[in-house]
Tab-separated table of N, CA and C in Angstrom:
chain	number	residue	atom	x	y	z
A	293	MET	N	17.719	-29.820	-35.478
A	293	MET	CA	17.490	-28.772	-36.269
A	293	MET	C	18.446	-27.815	-35.972
A	294	ILE	N	18.053	-26.657	-37.069
A	294	ILE	CA	19.149	-26.260	-37.366
A	294	ILE	C	18.293	-25.030	-37.681
A	295	THR	N	18.331	-24.481	-36.580
A	295	THR	CA	17.503	-22.592	-36.795
A	295	THR	C	19.083	-21.612	-36.753
A	296	TYR	N	17.635	-21.191	-37.256
A	296	TYR	CA	19.238	-18.861	-37.883
A	296	TYR	C	17.854	-18.216	-37.562
A	297	ASN	N	18.536	-17.280	-36.949
A	297	ASN	CA	18.304	-16.266	-36.351
A	297	ASN	C	19.094	-14.535	-35.959
A	298	ALA	N	18.459	-13.610	-36.186
A	298	ALA	CA	19.186	-12.662	-36.256
A	298	ALA	C	18.633	-11.636	-34.795
A	299	ASP	N	19.932	-10.480	-34.069
A	299	ASP	CA	19.386	-9.739	-33.191
A	299	ASP	C	20.566	-8.752	-33.467
A	300	GLY	N	19.453	-7.750	-33.595
A	300	GLY	CA	20.056	-6.057	-34.018
A	300	GLY	C	21.164	-5.648	-35.289
A	301	VAL	N	20.433	-7.506	-36.094
A	301	VAL	CA	20.821	-7.103	-37.184
A	301	VAL	C	20.351	-7.306	-38.250
A	302	LYS	N	20.023	-6.965	-39.293
A	302	LYS	CA	19.180	-7.655	-41.327
A	302	LYS	C	19.491	-9.235	-40.473
A	303	MET	N	18.518	-10.573	-41.028
A	303	MET	CA	18.806	-11.428	-41.581
A	303	MET	C	19.797	-11.071	-42.544
A	304	PRO	N	21.134	-12.204	-42.218
A	304	PRO	CA	21.983	-12.235	-44.271
A	304	PRO	C	20.603	-12.949	-44.683
A	305	LYS	N	21.193	-12.312	-45.881
A	305	LYS	CA	21.356	-13.435	-47.196
A	305	LYS	C	21.240	-15.361	-47.782
A	306	ILE	N	20.849	-15.777	-46.762
A	306	ILE	CA	21.480	-17.292	-46.394
A	306	ILE	C	20.676	-17.964	-47.574
A	307	ARG	N	20.767	-19.418	-48.157
A	307	ARG	CA	19.700	-19.899	-48.311
A	307	ARG	C	19.749	-21.142	-47.633
A	308	LYS	N	18.792	-20.829	-46.210
A	308	LYS	CA	18.686	-21.896	-45.385
A	308	LYS	C	18.659	-23.065	-45.744
A	309	ARG	N	17.897	-23.504	-46.269
A	309	ARG	CA	17.671	-25.069	-46.724
A	309	ARG	C	19.231	-25.506	-47.392
A	310	GLU	N	19.239	-25.089	-48.543
A	310	GLU	CA	20.690	-25.098	-49.448
A	310	GLU	C	21.776	-25.653	-48.188
A	311	THR	N	21.988	-24.215	-47.661
A	311	THR	CA	23.038	-24.406	-45.820
A	311	THR	C	22.990	-25.854	-45.072
A	312	THR	N	21.457	-25.479	-44.747
A	312	THR	CA	21.468	-27.101	-43.280
A	312	THR	C	21.739	-28.306	-44.603
A	313	ALA	N	21.518	-28.394	-45.290
A	313	ALA	CA	22.223	-29.353	-46.197
A	313	ALA	C	22.808	-29.575	-45.989
A	314	TRP	N	23.853	-28.789	-46.306
A	314	TRP	CA	25.001	-28.376	-46.474
A	314	TRP	C	25.531	-28.420	-45.587
A	315	ILE	N	25.465	-28.308	-44.023
A	315	ILE	CA	25.704	-28.359	-42.532
A	315	ILE	C	25.622	-29.615	-42.847
A	316	LYS	N	24.655	-30.536	-42.597
A	316	LYS	CA	24.607	-31.874	-42.394
A	316	LYS	C	25.691	-32.527	-43.285
A	317	ALA	N	25.987	-32.417	-44.364
A	317	ALA	CA	26.404	-33.216	-45.771
A	317	ALA	C	28.268	-33.039	-44.352
A	318	VAL	N	28.753	-31.754	-44.188
A	318	VAL	CA	29.631	-31.549	-43.991
A	318	VAL	C	29.957	-32.291	-42.126
A	319	ALA	N	28.925	-32.081	-41.301
A	319	ALA	CA	29.018	-33.522	-40.288
A	319	ALA	C	29.325	-35.024	-41.059
A	320	ALA	N	28.753	-34.922	-41.629
A	320	ALA	CA	28.625	-35.951	-41.740
A	320	ALA	C	29.764	-36.809	-42.439
A	321	GLU	N	30.388	-35.612	-42.930
A	321	GLU	CA	31.679	-36.625	-43.556
A	321	GLU	C	32.741	-36.359	-41.829
A	322	TYR	N	32.347	-35.941	-40.918
A	322	TYR	CA	32.974	-36.372	-40.011
A	322	TYR	C	32.337	-37.794	-39.324
A	323	GLY	N	31.443	-37.766	-39.614
A	323	GLY	CA	31.118	-38.885	-38.354
A	323	GLY	C	29.419	-38.718	-37.571
A	324	ARG	N	29.418	-37.772	-38.085
A	324	ARG	CA	28.810	-36.917	-36.825
A	324	ARG	C	27.245	-36.716	-37.887
A	325	LYS	N	26.197	-36.097	-36.369
A	325	LYS	CA	25.169	-36.308	-37.330
A	325	LYS	C	24.186	-34.823	-37.200
A	326	THR	N	23.733	-34.438	-37.536
A	326	THR	CA	23.571	-32.457	-36.800
A	326	THR	C	21.450	-33.216	-35.784
A	327	GLY	N	22.048	-31.944	-34.238
A	327	GLY	CA	20.856	-32.417	-33.518
A	327	GLY	C	20.938	-31.230	-33.619
A	328	GLU	N	20.631	-30.084	-32.217
A	328	GLU	CA	19.576	-28.662	-32.760
A	328	GLU	C	21.240	-27.897	-32.239
A	329	ILE	N	20.959	-26.868	-33.382
A	329	ILE	CA	22.061	-26.156	-33.684
A	329	ILE	C	21.478	-24.902	-34.288
A	330	GLY	N	21.410	-23.673	-33.324
A	330	GLY	CA	21.109	-22.721	-33.279
A	330	GLY	C	22.008	-21.610	-33.281
A	331	TYR	N	21.904	-20.699	-34.969
A	331	TYR	CA	22.945	-20.137	-35.084
A	331	TYR	C	21.856	-18.330	-35.198
A	332	MET	N	22.561	-17.490	-33.931
A	332	MET	CA	23.028	-15.901	-33.972
A	332	MET	C	23.237	-14.999	-34.594
A	333	PHE	N	22.913	-14.627	-35.591
A	333	PHE	CA	23.365	-12.906	-36.534
A	333	PHE	C	23.591	-12.567	-35.590
A	334	VAL	N	24.505	-11.531	-35.925
A	334	VAL	CA	24.458	-10.298	-34.060
A	334	VAL	C	25.467	-9.120	-34.785
A	335	ASN	N	26.206	-7.999	-33.986
A	335	ASN	CA	26.316	-6.615	-34.332
A	335	ASN	C	27.726	-7.289	-33.577
A	336	ASP	N	29.064	-6.073	-33.540
A	336	ASP	CA	30.126	-6.318	-33.082
A	336	ASP	C	29.748	-6.289	-31.474
A	337	GLU	N	29.051	-4.845	-31.114
A	337	GLU	CA	28.653	-4.855	-29.237
A	337	GLU	C	27.965	-6.039	-29.063
A	338	LYS	N	27.172	-6.587	-29.604
A	338	LYS	CA	26.326	-7.906	-28.960
A	338	LYS	C	27.728	-9.009	-29.540
A	339	ILE	N	28.336	-8.669	-29.240
A	339	ILE	CA	29.232	-10.551	-30.024
A	339	ILE	C	30.475	-9.895	-28.860
A	340	LEU	N	30.940	-8.466	-28.973
A	340	LEU	CA	31.655	-7.846	-27.258
A	340	LEU	C	31.388	-8.614	-26.320
A	341	GLU	N	29.987	-8.082	-26.323
A	341	GLU	CA	29.020	-8.908	-24.975
A	341	GLU	C	28.502	-10.503	-24.291
A	342	VAL	N	28.574	-11.124	-25.294
A	342	VAL	CA	28.566	-12.320	-25.502
A	342	VAL	C	29.905	-12.801	-25.008
A	343	ASN	N	31.081	-12.716	-25.684
A	343	ASN	CA	32.600	-12.906	-24.968
A	343	ASN	C	32.925	-12.354	-23.647
A	344	ARG	N	32.399	-10.805	-23.112
A	344	ARG	CA	32.903	-10.580	-21.769
A	344	ARG	C	32.097	-11.510	-20.698
A	345	GLU	N	31.029	-11.359	-21.547
A	345	GLU	CA	29.725	-12.027	-20.195
A	345	GLU	C	30.232	-13.957	-20.359
A	346	TYR	N	30.349	-14.430	-21.178
A	346	TYR	CA	30.488	-16.387	-21.038
A	346	TYR	C	31.865	-16.928	-21.009
A	347	LEU	N	33.063	-15.642	-21.544
A	347	LEU	CA	34.099	-16.605	-22.200
A	347	LEU	C	35.643	-15.459	-21.743
A	348	GLY	N	34.616	-14.011	-20.942
A	348	GLY	CA	36.097	-13.342	-20.373
A	348	GLY	C	36.673	-13.185	-20.825
A	349	HIS	N	36.667	-12.992	-21.908
A	349	HIS	CA	37.785	-12.423	-22.755
A	349	HIS	C	36.890	-10.998	-23.467
A	350	ASP	N	37.663	-10.151	-23.042
A	350	ASP	CA	37.589	-7.976	-23.966
A	350	ASP	C	37.617	-7.940	-25.232
A	351	TYR	N	36.895	-8.790	-25.970
A	351	TYR	CA	37.517	-8.696	-27.215
A	351	TYR	C	36.305	-8.655	-28.574
A	352	TYR	N	36.444	-8.030	-30.242
A	352	TYR	CA	35.800	-9.142	-30.948
A	352	TYR	C	35.593	-10.081	-31.520
A	353	THR	N	35.737	-10.226	-31.602
A	353	THR	CA	35.661	-11.567	-32.978
A	353	THR	C	34.199	-11.984	-33.679
A	354	ASP	N	34.833	-12.918	-34.482
A	354	ASP	CA	33.969	-13.300	-36.094
A	354	ASP	C	32.884	-13.887	-35.155
A	355	ILE	N	33.587	-16.087	-34.418
A	355	ILE	CA	32.380	-16.154	-34.359
A	355	ILE	C	32.587	-16.786	-32.763
A	356	ILE	N	31.391	-17.072	-32.152
A	356	ILE	CA	31.399	-17.788	-31.297
A	356	ILE	C	31.108	-19.154	-30.336
A	357	THR	N	31.840	-19.736	-30.762
A	357	THR	CA	30.651	-21.493	-30.624
A	357	THR	C	31.023	-22.075	-29.107
A	358	PHE	N	29.700	-22.116	-29.302
A	358	PHE	CA	28.993	-23.135	-27.888
A	358	PHE	C	29.051	-24.411	-28.250
A	359	ASP	N	29.253	-25.136	-27.577
A	359	ASP	CA	29.374	-26.984	-27.966
A	359	ASP	C	28.747	-27.672	-26.513
A	360	TYR	N	27.600	-28.172	-27.321
A	360	TYR	CA	26.811	-28.977	-26.623
A	360	TYR	C	26.331	-30.235	-26.829
A	361	ASP	N	27.621	-30.976	-27.509
A	361	ASP	CA	27.707	-32.649	-28.889
A	361	ASP	C	27.061	-33.116	-27.544
A	362	GLU	N	26.279	-34.416	-28.017
A	362	GLU	CA	26.344	-35.107	-27.443
A	362	GLU	C	26.468	-36.550	-28.453
A	363	GLY	N	27.703	-37.671	-28.135
A	363	GLY	CA	28.218	-38.514	-28.732
A	363	GLY	C	28.341	-38.119	-30.129
A	364	ASP	N	27.244	-38.808	-31.181
A	364	ASP	CA	27.916	-38.784	-32.373
A	364	ASP	C	27.249	-37.508	-33.147
A	365	THR	N	26.281	-36.648	-32.336
A	365	THR	CA	25.293	-35.610	-32.547
A	365	THR	C	25.574	-34.295	-31.634
A	366	VAL	N	26.372	-33.159	-32.528
A	366	VAL	CA	26.334	-32.408	-33.002
A	366	VAL	C	25.242	-31.032	-32.122
A	367	ASN	N	25.349	-30.348	-31.314
A	367	ASN	CA	24.515	-29.834	-30.826
A	367	ASN	C	25.072	-28.194	-30.473
A	368	GLY	N	24.650	-27.279	-30.609
A	368	GLY	CA	25.403	-26.343	-30.393
A	368	GLY	C	25.340	-24.431	-30.363
A	369	ASP	N	24.873	-24.007	-30.290
A	369	ASP	CA	24.490	-22.518	-30.867
A	369	ASP	C	26.024	-22.040	-30.899
A	370	ILE	N	25.624	-20.785	-32.081
A	370	ILE	CA	26.699	-20.260	-32.539
A	370	ILE	C	26.708	-19.152	-33.180
A	371	VAL	N	26.912	-17.735	-32.867
A	371	VAL	CA	27.207	-16.214	-32.532
A	371	VAL	C	28.113	-15.806	-33.577
A	372	ILE	N	27.652	-15.539	-34.474
A	372	ILE	CA	27.956	-14.796	-35.934
A	372	ILE	C	28.092	-13.463	-35.488
A	373	SER	N	28.907	-13.077	-35.586
A	373	SER	CA	29.304	-10.746	-35.810
A	373	SER	C	29.047	-10.854	-37.446
A	374	LEU	N	27.977	-10.100	-37.844
A	374	LEU	CA	28.630	-10.195	-39.149
A	374	LEU	C	28.874	-8.604	-39.440
A	375	ASP	N	29.368	-7.511	-39.280
A	375	ASP	CA	30.360	-6.526	-38.590
A	375	ASP	C	31.938	-7.206	-38.600
A	376	THR	N	31.994	-7.800	-37.823
A	376	THR	CA	33.484	-8.779	-38.359
A	376	THR	C	33.607	-9.046	-39.794
A	377	VAL	N	32.463	-10.686	-39.989
A	377	VAL	CA	32.460	-11.047	-41.791
A	377	VAL	C	33.022	-10.118	-42.440
A	378	ARG	N	32.371	-8.915	-42.499
A	378	ARG	CA	31.956	-7.954	-43.780
A	378	ARG	C	33.655	-6.898	-43.602
A	379	SER	N	33.862	-6.739	-41.985
A	379	SER	CA	35.441	-6.155	-42.168
A	379	SER	C	36.587	-7.202	-42.586
A	380	ASN	N	36.412	-8.397	-42.201
A	380	ASN	CA	37.529	-9.250	-42.309
A	380	ASN	C	37.679	-9.296	-44.169
A	381	ALA	N	36.148	-9.487	-44.571
A	381	ALA	CA	35.827	-10.132	-45.915
A	381	ALA	C	36.500	-8.765	-46.886
A	382	GLU	N	36.289	-7.856	-46.330
A	382	GLU	CA	36.996	-6.392	-46.998
A	382	GLU	C	38.577	-6.544	-46.827
A	383	MET	N	39.064	-7.047	-45.716
A	383	MET	CA	40.159	-6.829	-45.241
A	383	MET	C	40.720	-8.640	-45.962
A	384	LEU	N	41.050	-9.265	-46.183
A	384	LEU	CA	41.204	-9.778	-47.243
A	384	LEU	C	41.029	-10.783	-48.370
A	385	GLY	N	40.161	-9.245	-48.853
A	385	GLY	CA	39.562	-9.428	-50.264
A	385	GLY	C	38.951	-10.764	-50.927
A	386	LYS	N	38.175	-10.664	-50.340
A	386	LYS	CA	37.304	-11.719	-49.971
A	386	LYS	C	35.655	-11.044	-50.514
A	387	GLU	N	34.760	-12.253	-51.507
A	387	GLU	CA	33.200	-11.426	-51.524
A	387	GLU	C	32.669	-11.921	-49.761
A	388	TYR	N	32.285	-10.380	-49.813
A	388	TYR	CA	31.378	-10.987	-48.023
A	388	TYR	C	30.213	-12.871	-48.223
A	389	ASP	N	29.652	-12.833	-49.228
A	389	ASP	CA	29.109	-14.186	-49.070
A	389	ASP	C	29.577	-15.650	-48.965
A	390	ASP	N	30.940	-15.560	-49.456
A	390	ASP	CA	32.414	-16.108	-49.076
A	390	ASP	C	32.465	-16.212	-47.384
A	391	GLU	N	32.787	-15.144	-47.056
A	391	GLU	CA	33.913	-14.945	-46.050
A	391	GLU	C	32.580	-15.477	-45.239
A	392	LEU	N	31.300	-15.312	-44.792
A	392	LEU	CA	29.900	-15.099	-44.057
A	392	LEU	C	30.042	-17.400	-44.278
A	393	HIS	N	29.681	-17.566	-45.293
A	393	HIS	CA	29.909	-19.149	-45.195
A	393	HIS	C	31.118	-20.045	-44.629
A	394	ARG	N	32.151	-19.212	-44.648
A	394	ARG	CA	33.723	-20.025	-44.266
A	394	ARG	C	33.184	-19.289	-42.417
A	395	VAL	N	32.559	-18.950	-41.994
A	395	VAL	CA	32.531	-19.075	-40.609
A	395	VAL	C	31.313	-19.548	-40.139
A	396	ILE	N	30.347	-20.105	-40.865
A	396	ILE	CA	29.414	-20.617	-40.792
A	396	ILE	C	29.954	-21.746	-40.556
A	397	ILE	N	30.102	-22.826	-41.768
A	397	ILE	CA	31.027	-23.694	-41.802
A	397	ILE	C	31.791	-24.163	-40.444
A	398	HIS	N	33.140	-22.978	-39.903
A	398	HIS	CA	33.646	-22.675	-38.981
A	398	HIS	C	33.376	-23.667	-37.599
A	399	GLY	N	32.112	-22.980	-37.532
A	399	GLY	CA	32.017	-22.797	-35.899
A	399	GLY	C	31.404	-24.262	-35.943
A	400	ILE	N	30.522	-25.188	-37.485
A	400	ILE	CA	30.543	-26.494	-37.293
A	400	ILE	C	31.286	-27.890	-37.466
A	401	LEU	N	32.487	-26.704	-38.322
A	401	LEU	CA	33.746	-27.863	-37.794
A	401	LEU	C	34.800	-27.492	-36.490
A	402	HIS	N	34.248	-26.387	-35.676
A	402	HIS	CA	34.792	-26.758	-34.123
A	402	HIS	C	33.723	-27.738	-33.228
A	403	LEU	N	31.999	-28.018	-33.828
A	403	LEU	CA	31.625	-28.747	-33.129
A	403	LEU	C	32.051	-30.734	-33.550
A	404	CYS	N	32.419	-30.332	-34.644
A	404	CYS	CA	32.450	-31.977	-35.541
A	404	CYS	C	34.387	-31.946	-34.852
A	405	GLY	N	35.153	-31.173	-33.871
A	405	GLY	CA	35.927	-31.936	-33.257
A	405	GLY	C	37.300	-30.574	-33.586
A	406	VAL	N	37.043	-29.758	-34.993
A	406	VAL	CA	37.472	-29.352	-35.456
A	406	VAL	C	38.982	-28.554	-34.335
A	407	ASN	N	39.585	-28.150	-33.882
A	407	ASN	CA	40.702	-27.233	-33.410
A	407	ASN	C	41.048	-26.414	-34.150
A	408	ASP	N	41.274	-24.983	-34.304
A	408	ASP	CA	42.203	-23.980	-34.246
A	408	ASP	C	43.513	-23.138	-33.275
A	409	LYS	N	43.460	-23.556	-31.906
A	409	LYS	CA	44.468	-23.153	-31.548
A	409	LYS	C	45.442	-22.659	-30.984
A	410	GLY	N	45.823	-24.526	-31.722
A	410	GLY	CA	47.236	-25.180	-31.056
A	410	GLY	C	48.375	-24.974	-32.129
A	411	PRO	N	49.853	-25.449	-32.021
A	411	PRO	CA	50.280	-25.860	-33.154
A	411	PRO	C	49.360	-26.147	-34.693
A	412	GLY	N	49.158	-25.877	-35.229
A	412	GLY	CA	49.362	-26.652	-36.619
A	412	GLY	C	47.424	-26.858	-36.760
A	413	GLU	N	46.824	-26.759	-35.382
A	413	GLU	CA	46.051	-26.699	-35.873
A	413	GLU	C	45.262	-25.687	-37.239
A	414	ARG	N	45.142	-23.928	-36.692
A	414	ARG	CA	45.045	-22.922	-37.516
A	414	ARG	C	45.141	-23.525	-39.289
A	415	GLU	N	46.198	-24.018	-39.136
A	415	GLU	CA	46.052	-24.867	-40.514
A	415	GLU	C	45.275	-26.175	-40.867
A	416	ILE	N	44.724	-26.328	-40.248
A	416	ILE	CA	43.825	-28.392	-40.470
A	416	ILE	C	42.690	-27.860	-40.222
A	417	MET	N	42.545	-26.417	-39.318
A	417	MET	CA	40.930	-25.422	-39.322
A	417	MET	C	40.870	-25.199	-41.236
A	418	GLU	N	41.578	-24.802	-42.091
A	418	GLU	CA	41.466	-24.259	-42.833
A	418	GLU	C	41.261	-24.891	-43.951
A	419	ALA	N	42.264	-25.991	-44.106
A	419	ALA	CA	41.773	-27.366	-45.035
A	419	ALA	C	40.845	-28.190	-44.591
A	420	ALA	N	40.922	-27.794	-43.503
A	420	ALA	CA	38.920	-28.439	-43.389
A	420	ALA	C	37.446	-27.517	-43.588
A	421	GLU	N	37.882	-26.359	-43.440
A	421	GLU	CA	36.779	-24.966	-44.445
A	421	GLU	C	36.894	-25.166	-45.675
A	422	ASN	N	38.207	-24.593	-46.495
A	422	ASN	CA	38.466	-24.860	-47.956
A	422	ASN	C	37.107	-26.137	-48.599
A	423	LYS	N	37.498	-27.073	-48.400
A	423	LYS	CA	36.804	-28.795	-48.108
A	423	LYS	C	35.229	-28.472	-48.270
A	424	ALA	N	35.282	-27.948	-46.624
A	424	ALA	CA	33.527	-27.636	-46.924
A	424	ALA	C	33.195	-26.620	-47.893
A	425	LEU	N	33.637	-25.561	-47.947
A	425	LEU	CA	33.337	-24.886	-48.993
A	425	LEU	C	33.254	-24.895	-50.542
A	426	ALA	N	33.989	-26.085	-50.507
A	426	ALA	CA	34.263	-27.106	-51.420
A	426	ALA	C	33.012	-27.536	-51.676
A	427	MET	N	32.604	-28.683	-51.014
A	427	MET	CA	31.238	-29.231	-50.938
A	427	MET	C	29.596	-28.238	-51.560
A	428	LEU	N	30.448	-27.547	-50.805
A	428	LEU	CA	28.855	-26.453	-50.461
A	428	LEU	C	29.522	-26.101	-52.614
A	429	ALA	N	30.558	-25.223	-53.121
A	429	ALA	CA	30.021	-24.243	-54.267
A	429	ALA	C	29.816	-26.183	-55.894
A	430	ALA	N	30.058	-27.311	-54.938
A	430	ALA	CA	29.665	-27.979	-56.245
A	430	ALA	C	27.926	-28.708	-56.033
A	431	THR	N	27.541	-27.835	-55.046
A	431	THR	CA	25.899	-28.074	-54.952
A	431	THR	C	25.574	-26.835	-55.820
A	432	LYS	N	26.558	-25.946	-56.116
A	432	LYS	CA	25.437	-24.263	-56.572
A	432	LYS	C	26.011	-24.875	-57.886
A	433	GLY	N	26.945	-26.045	-58.452
A	433	GLY	CA	26.770	-26.714	-60.272
A	433	GLY	C	28.066	-25.854	-60.617
């Protein structure tokens, strides 16, 4: 089950049923099923608090993914700062909704084993994000 919640921010206008189907389709591309995945949309202050408390990092970020995978089933909690998504969209000249969907799927890609910290991994992650976003665009006609 995939759940969407907000803490301290207004719930973003995402089509939950469509987004859930897309997430499941992307996971399937990696031979994975979706189990319990919880999205929490927050502001910058909350994600900084989570970053400090759970990861020992003292900086803002757009997303934090907690991985609880079991075998071929992806499970996890994904915390997304809508403030950072909005500022990144502006900085990159992207539409807010497009950037939000990129970040939503970024967490799923992490749960599917795609990394972005090592040499060359950022490019692999970006290619995976672009492929996933193209899948979403295809469902919209």
